[in-house]
């Protein structure tokens, strides 16, 4: 009975040894190769994703810069238009002031002439 048990244990140990050998010689290298291949593929995909994100960030940065440049250009254009408007208003004000001055001169002359004319009638 002990002898059968010993043989059974020997067979179990022999099977275990064969399983370990098979695992070490065949299964483990296949697993390592599969892991290596899958890791390489994962690294390639991550690199591709990083490259795409980098390009996307560059495009977004360029778009923001373009928008900022447009904003600055519009601001400069508004400032130029404002300055032009102010100059036009100053010129118009100068014209109106000149017209007013001439009108005042004409009125002074007219009143002066009327006073002279009136003085002629008063002296009679």
Coordinates of N, CA and C in Angstrom, one line a residue:
X1 N 0.8 -1.2 0.0 CA 0.0 0.0 0.0 C 0.9 1.2 0.0
X2 N 1.9 1.3 0.8 CA 2.8 2.4 0.9 C 3.6 2.5 -0.4
X3 N 3.8 1.4 -1.0 CA 4.6 1.4 -2.2 C 3.8 2.0 -3.4
X4 N 2.5 1.7 -3.4 CA 1.6 2.3 -4.5 C 1.5 3.8 -4.3
X5 N 1.4 4.2 -3.0 CA 1.3 5.6 -2.7 C 2.6 6.3 -3.1
X6 N 3.7 5.7 -2.9 CA 5.0 6.3 -3.3 C 5.1 6.4 -4.8
X7 N 4.6 5.4 -5.5 CA 4.7 5.4 -7.0 C 3.7 6.5 -7.5
X8 N 2.6 6.6 -6.9 CA 1.6 7.7 -7.3 C 2.2 9.0 -7.0
X9 N 2.9 9.2 -5.9 CA 3.5 10.5 -5.6 C 4.6 10.8 -6.6
X10 N 5.4 9.7 -7.0 CA 6.4 9.9 -7.9 C 5.9 10.3 -9.3
X11 N 4.8 9.7 -9.7 CA 4.1 10.1 -11.0 C 3.6 11.5 -10.9
X12 N 3.1 11.9 -9.8 CA 2.6 13.3 -9.6 C 3.8 14.2 -9.7
X13 N 4.9 13.9 -9.0 CA 6.0 14.7 -9.1 C 6.6 14.8 -10.5
X14 N 6.7 13.6 -11.2 CA 7.2 13.5 -12.5 C 6.3 14.4 -13.4
X15 N 5.0 14.3 -13.3 CA 4.1 15.1 -14.1 C 4.3 16.6 -13.8
X16 N 4.5 16.9 -12.5 CA 4.7 18.3 -12.1 C 6.0 18.8 -12.7
X17 N 7.1 17.9 -12.7 CA 8.4 18.3 -13.3 C 8.2 18.5 -14.8
X18 N 7.5 17.7 -15.5 CA 7.2 17.8 -16.9 C 6.4 19.1 -17.2
X19 N 5.5 19.4 -16.4 CA 4.7 20.6 -16.6 C 5.6 21.8 -16.4
X20 N 6.4 21.8 -15.3 CA 7.3 22.9 -15.1 C 8.3 23.1 -16.3
X21 N 8.8 21.9 -16.7 CA 9.8 22.0 -17.9 C 9.0 22.6 -19.1
X22 N 7.9 22.1 -19.4 CA 7.1 22.5 -20.6 C 6.8 24.0 -20.4
X23 N 6.5 24.4 -19.2 CA 6.2 25.9 -19.0 C 7.4 26.7 -19.2
X24 N 8.6 26.3 -18.6 CA 9.8 27.0 -18.8 C 10.3 27.0 -20.2
X25 N 10.2 25.9 -20.9 CA 10.8 25.8 -22.2 C 9.9 26.4 -23.3
X26 N 8.6 26.3 -23.2 CA 7.7 26.7 -24.3 C 6.7 27.8 -23.9
X27 N 6.0 27.6 -22.9 CA 4.9 28.5 -22.5 C 5.5 29.9 -22.1
X28 N 6.4 29.9 -21.2 CA 7.0 31.1 -20.8 C 7.6 32.0 -21.9
X29 N 8.4 31.4 -22.8 CA 9.0 32.2 -23.9 C 7.9 32.7 -24.8
X30 N 6.8 31.9 -25.1 CA 5.7 32.4 -25.9 C 5.0 33.6 -25.2
X31 N 4.8 33.5 -23.9 CA 4.2 34.5 -23.1 C 5.1 35.8 -23.2
X32 N 6.4 35.6 -23.0 CA 7.3 36.7 -23.0 C 7.3 37.4 -24.4
X33 N 7.3 36.6 -25.4 CA 7.2 37.1 -26.8 C 5.9 37.9 -27.0
X34 N 4.8 37.3 -26.6 CA 3.5 37.9 -26.8 C 3.5 39.2 -26.0
X35 N 4.0 39.2 -24.8 CA 4.0 40.4 -24.0 C 4.9 41.5 -24.6
X36 N 6.1 41.1 -25.1 CA 7.0 42.0 -25.8 C 6.3 42.6 -27.0
X37 N 5.7 41.7 -27.9 CA 5.0 42.2 -29.1 C 3.9 43.2 -28.7
X38 N 3.1 42.8 -27.7 CA 2.0 43.7 -27.3 C 2.4 45.0 -26.7
X39 N 3.5 44.9 -25.9 CA 4.1 46.2 -25.4 C 4.6 47.1 -26.5
X40 N 5.3 46.5 -27.5 CA 5.8 47.3 -28.6 C 4.6 47.9 -29.3
X41 N 3.5 47.2 -29.5 CA 2.4 47.7 -30.2 C 1.7 48.9 -29.4
X42 N 1.7 48.6 -28.0 CA 1.1 49.7 -27.2 C 2.0 50.9 -27.2
X43 N 3.3 50.7 -27.2 CA 4.2 51.9 -27.2 C 4.0 52.6 -28.5
X44 N 3.9 51.9 -29.6 CA 3.7 52.6 -30.9 C 2.4 53.4 -30.9
X45 N 1.3 52.8 -30.4 CA 0.0 53.5 -30.4 C 0.1 54.7 -29.5
X46 N 0.8 54.6 -28.3 CA 0.9 55.7 -27.4 C 1.7 56.8 -28.1
X47 N 2.8 56.5 -28.8 CA 3.6 57.4 -29.5 C 2.7 58.1 -30.6
X48 N 1.9 57.4 -31.4 CA 1.1 57.9 -32.4 C 0.0 58.9 -31.7
X49 N -0.5 58.5 -30.6 CA -1.5 59.3 -29.9 C -0.8 60.6 -29.4
X50 N 0.4 60.5 -28.9 CA 1.1 61.7 -28.4 C 1.4 62.6 -29.6
X51 N 1.8 62.0 -30.8 CA 2.1 62.8 -31.9 C 0.8 63.6 -32.4
X52 N -0.3 62.9 -32.4 CA -1.5 63.5 -32.8 C -1.9 64.7 -31.8
X53 N -1.8 64.4 -30.6 CA -2.1 65.4 -29.6 C -1.2 66.6 -29.7
X54 N 0.1 66.3 -30.0 CA 1.1 67.4 -30.1 C 0.7 68.3 -31.3
X55 N 0.3 67.6 -32.5 CA -0.1 68.4 -33.7 C -1.3 69.2 -33.4
X56 N -2.3 68.6 -32.7 CA -3.5 69.3 -32.3 C -3.2 70.5 -31.4
X57 N -2.3 70.3 -30.5 CA -2.0 71.4 -29.6 C -1.3 72.6 -30.4
X58 N -0.4 72.2 -31.3 CA 0.2 73.2 -32.2 C -0.8 73.9 -33.0
X59 N -1.8 73.2 -33.6 CA -2.8 73.9 -34.4 C -3.6 74.8 -33.5
X60 N -4.0 74.4 -32.3 CA -4.8 75.2 -31.4 C -3.9 76.5 -31.0
X61 N -2.7 76.3 -30.8 CA -1.8 77.4 -30.4 C -1.7 78.4 -31.6
X62 N -1.5 77.8 -32.8 CA -1.5 78.7 -34.0 C -2.8 79.5 -34.2
X63 N -3.9 78.8 -34.0 CA -5.2 79.4 -34.1 C -5.4 80.5 -33.1
X64 N -5.0 80.2 -31.8 CA -5.1 81.3 -30.8 C -4.2 82.5 -31.2
X65 N -3.0 82.2 -31.7 CA -2.1 83.3 -32.0 C -2.7 84.1 -33.2
X66 N -3.3 83.4 -34.2 CA -3.9 84.1 -35.3 C -5.1 84.9 -34.8
X67 N -5.9 84.4 -33.9 CA -7.0 85.2 -33.4 C -6.5 86.4 -32.6
X68 N -5.4 86.2 -31.8 CA -4.9 87.3 -31.1 C -4.3 88.4 -32.0
X69 N -3.6 87.9 -33.1 CA -3.1 88.9 -34.1 C -4.2 89.7 -34.8
X70 N -5.3 88.9 -35.1 CA -6.5 89.6 -35.7 C -7.1 90.6 -34.7
X71 N -7.2 90.3 -33.5 CA -7.7 91.2 -32.5 C -6.8 92.4 -32.3
X72 N -5.5 92.2 -32.3 CA -4.6 93.4 -32.2 C -4.8 94.3 -33.5
X73 N -4.9 93.6 -34.6 CA -5.0 94.4 -35.9 C -6.3 95.2 -35.9
X74 N -7.4 94.6 -35.4 CA -8.7 95.3 -35.3 C -8.6 96.4 -34.3
X75 N -7.9 96.2 -33.2 CA -7.8 97.3 -32.2 C -7.0 98.4 -32.8
X76 N -5.9 98.1 -33.5 CA -5.1 99.2 -34.1 C -5.9 99.9 -35.2
X77 N -6.7 99.2 -35.9 CA -7.6 99.8 -36.9 C -8.6 100.7 -36.2
X78 N -9.2 100.3 -35.1 CA -10.2 101.1 -34.4 C -9.5 102.4 -33.9
X79 N -8.3 102.2 -33.4 CA -7.5 103.4 -32.9 C -7.3 104.4 -34.0
X80 N -6.9 103.9 -35.2 CA -6.6 104.7 -36.3 C -7.9 105.4 -36.8
X81 N -9.0 104.7 -36.8 CA -10.3 105.3 -37.2 C -10.7 106.4 -36.2
X82 N -10.4 106.1 -34.9 CA -10.8 107.1 -33.9 C -10.0 108.4 -34.1
X83 N -8.7 108.2 -34.3 CA -7.8 109.4 -34.5 C -8.2 110.1 -35.7
X84 N -8.6 109.4 -36.8 CA -9.1 110.1 -38.0 C -10.4 110.9 -37.7
X85 N -11.3 110.2 -37.0 CA -12.5 110.9 -36.6 C -12.3 112.1 -35.8
X86 N -11.3 112.0 -34.8 CA -11.0 113.2 -34.0 C -10.5 114.3 -34.8
X87 N -9.6 114.0 -35.8 CA -9.0 115.1 -36.6 C -10.1 115.7 -37.5
X88 N -11.0 114.9 -38.0 CA -12.1 115.4 -38.8 C -12.9 116.4 -38.0
X89 N -13.2 115.9 -36.7 CA -14.0 116.8 -35.9 C -13.3 118.1 -35.5
X90 N -12.0 118.0 -35.3 CA -11.2 119.2 -35.1 C -11.3 120.2 -36.3
X91 N -11.1 119.6 -37.5 CA -11.2 120.4 -38.7 C -12.6 121.0 -38.9
X92 N -13.6 120.2 -38.6 CA -15.0 120.8 -38.7 C -15.2 121.9 -37.7
X93 N -14.7 121.7 -36.5 CA -14.8 122.7 -35.4 C -14.1 124.0 -35.9
X94 N -12.9 123.8 -36.5 CA -12.1 125.0 -36.9 C -12.9 125.7 -38.0
X95 N -13.5 124.9 -38.9 CA -14.3 125.6 -40.0 C -15.5 126.3 -39.4
X96 N -16.2 125.7 -38.5 CA -17.4 126.3 -37.8 C -16.9 127.6 -37.1
X97 N -15.8 127.5 -36.4 CA -15.3 128.6 -35.6 C -14.9 129.8 -36.6
X98 N -14.3 129.4 -37.7 CA -14.0 130.4 -38.8 C -15.2 131.1 -39.3
X99 N -16.2 130.2 -39.7 CA -17.5 130.8 -40.2 C -18.1 131.7 -39.1
X100 N -18.1 131.3 -37.9 CA -18.7 132.1 -36.8 C -17.9 133.4 -36.7
X101 N -16.6 133.4 -36.8 CA -15.8 134.6 -36.7 C -16.1 135.5 -37.8
X102 N -16.2 135.0 -39.1 CA -16.6 135.8 -40.2 C -18.0 136.4 -40.1
X103 N -18.9 135.6 -39.6 CA -20.3 136.1 -39.4 C -20.3 137.2 -38.4
X104 N -19.5 137.0 -37.3 CA -19.4 138.1 -36.3 C -18.8 139.4 -36.9
X105 N -17.8 139.2 -37.7 CA -17.2 140.4 -38.4 C -18.2 141.1 -39.3
X106 N -19.0 140.3 -40.1 CA -20.0 140.9 -40.9 C -21.1 141.6 -40.1
X107 N -21.5 140.9 -39.0 CA -22.5 141.6 -38.1 C -21.9 142.9 -37.5
X108 N -20.7 142.9 -37.1 CA -20.0 144.1 -36.6 C -20.0 145.2 -37.6
X109 N -19.6 144.8 -38.8 CA -19.6 145.8 -39.9 C -21.0 146.3 -40.2
X110 N -22.0 145.4 -40.2 CA -23.3 145.7 -40.5 C -23.9 146.7 -39.4
X111 N -23.6 146.4 -38.2 CA -24.1 147.2 -37.1 C -23.3 148.6 -37.1
X112 N -22.0 148.5 -37.4 CA -21.3 149.7 -37.5 C -21.9 150.6 -38.6
X113 N -22.2 150.0 -39.8 CA -22.8 150.8 -40.9 C -24.1 151.3 -40.5
X114 N -24.9 150.5 -39.7 CA -26.2 151.0 -39.3 C -26.1 152.1 -38.3
X115 N -25.1 152.0 -37.4 CA -24.9 153.1 -36.5 C -24.5 154.4 -37.2
X116 N -23.6 154.3 -38.2 CA -23.3 155.5 -39.0 C -24.5 156.0 -39.7
X117 N -25.3 155.1 -40.3 CA -26.5 155.6 -41.0 C -27.4 156.3 -40.0
X118 N -27.6 155.7 -38.9 CA -28.5 156.2 -37.9 C -28.0 157.6 -37.3
X119 N -26.6 157.6 -37.2 CA -26.0 158.9 -36.8 C -26.3 160.0 -37.7
X120 N -26.4 159.7 -39.0 CA -26.7 160.7 -40.0 C -28.1 161.3 -39.8
X121 N -29.1 160.4 -39.4 CA -30.4 160.9 -39.2 C -30.6 161.6 -37.9
X122 N -29.8 161.2 -36.9 CA -29.9 161.8 -35.6 C -29.3 163.3 -35.7
X123 N -28.3 163.5 -36.5 CA -27.7 164.8 -36.5 C -28.7 165.8 -37.2
X124 N -29.7 165.5 -37.9 CA -30.6 166.4 -38.5 C -31.5 167.0 -37.5

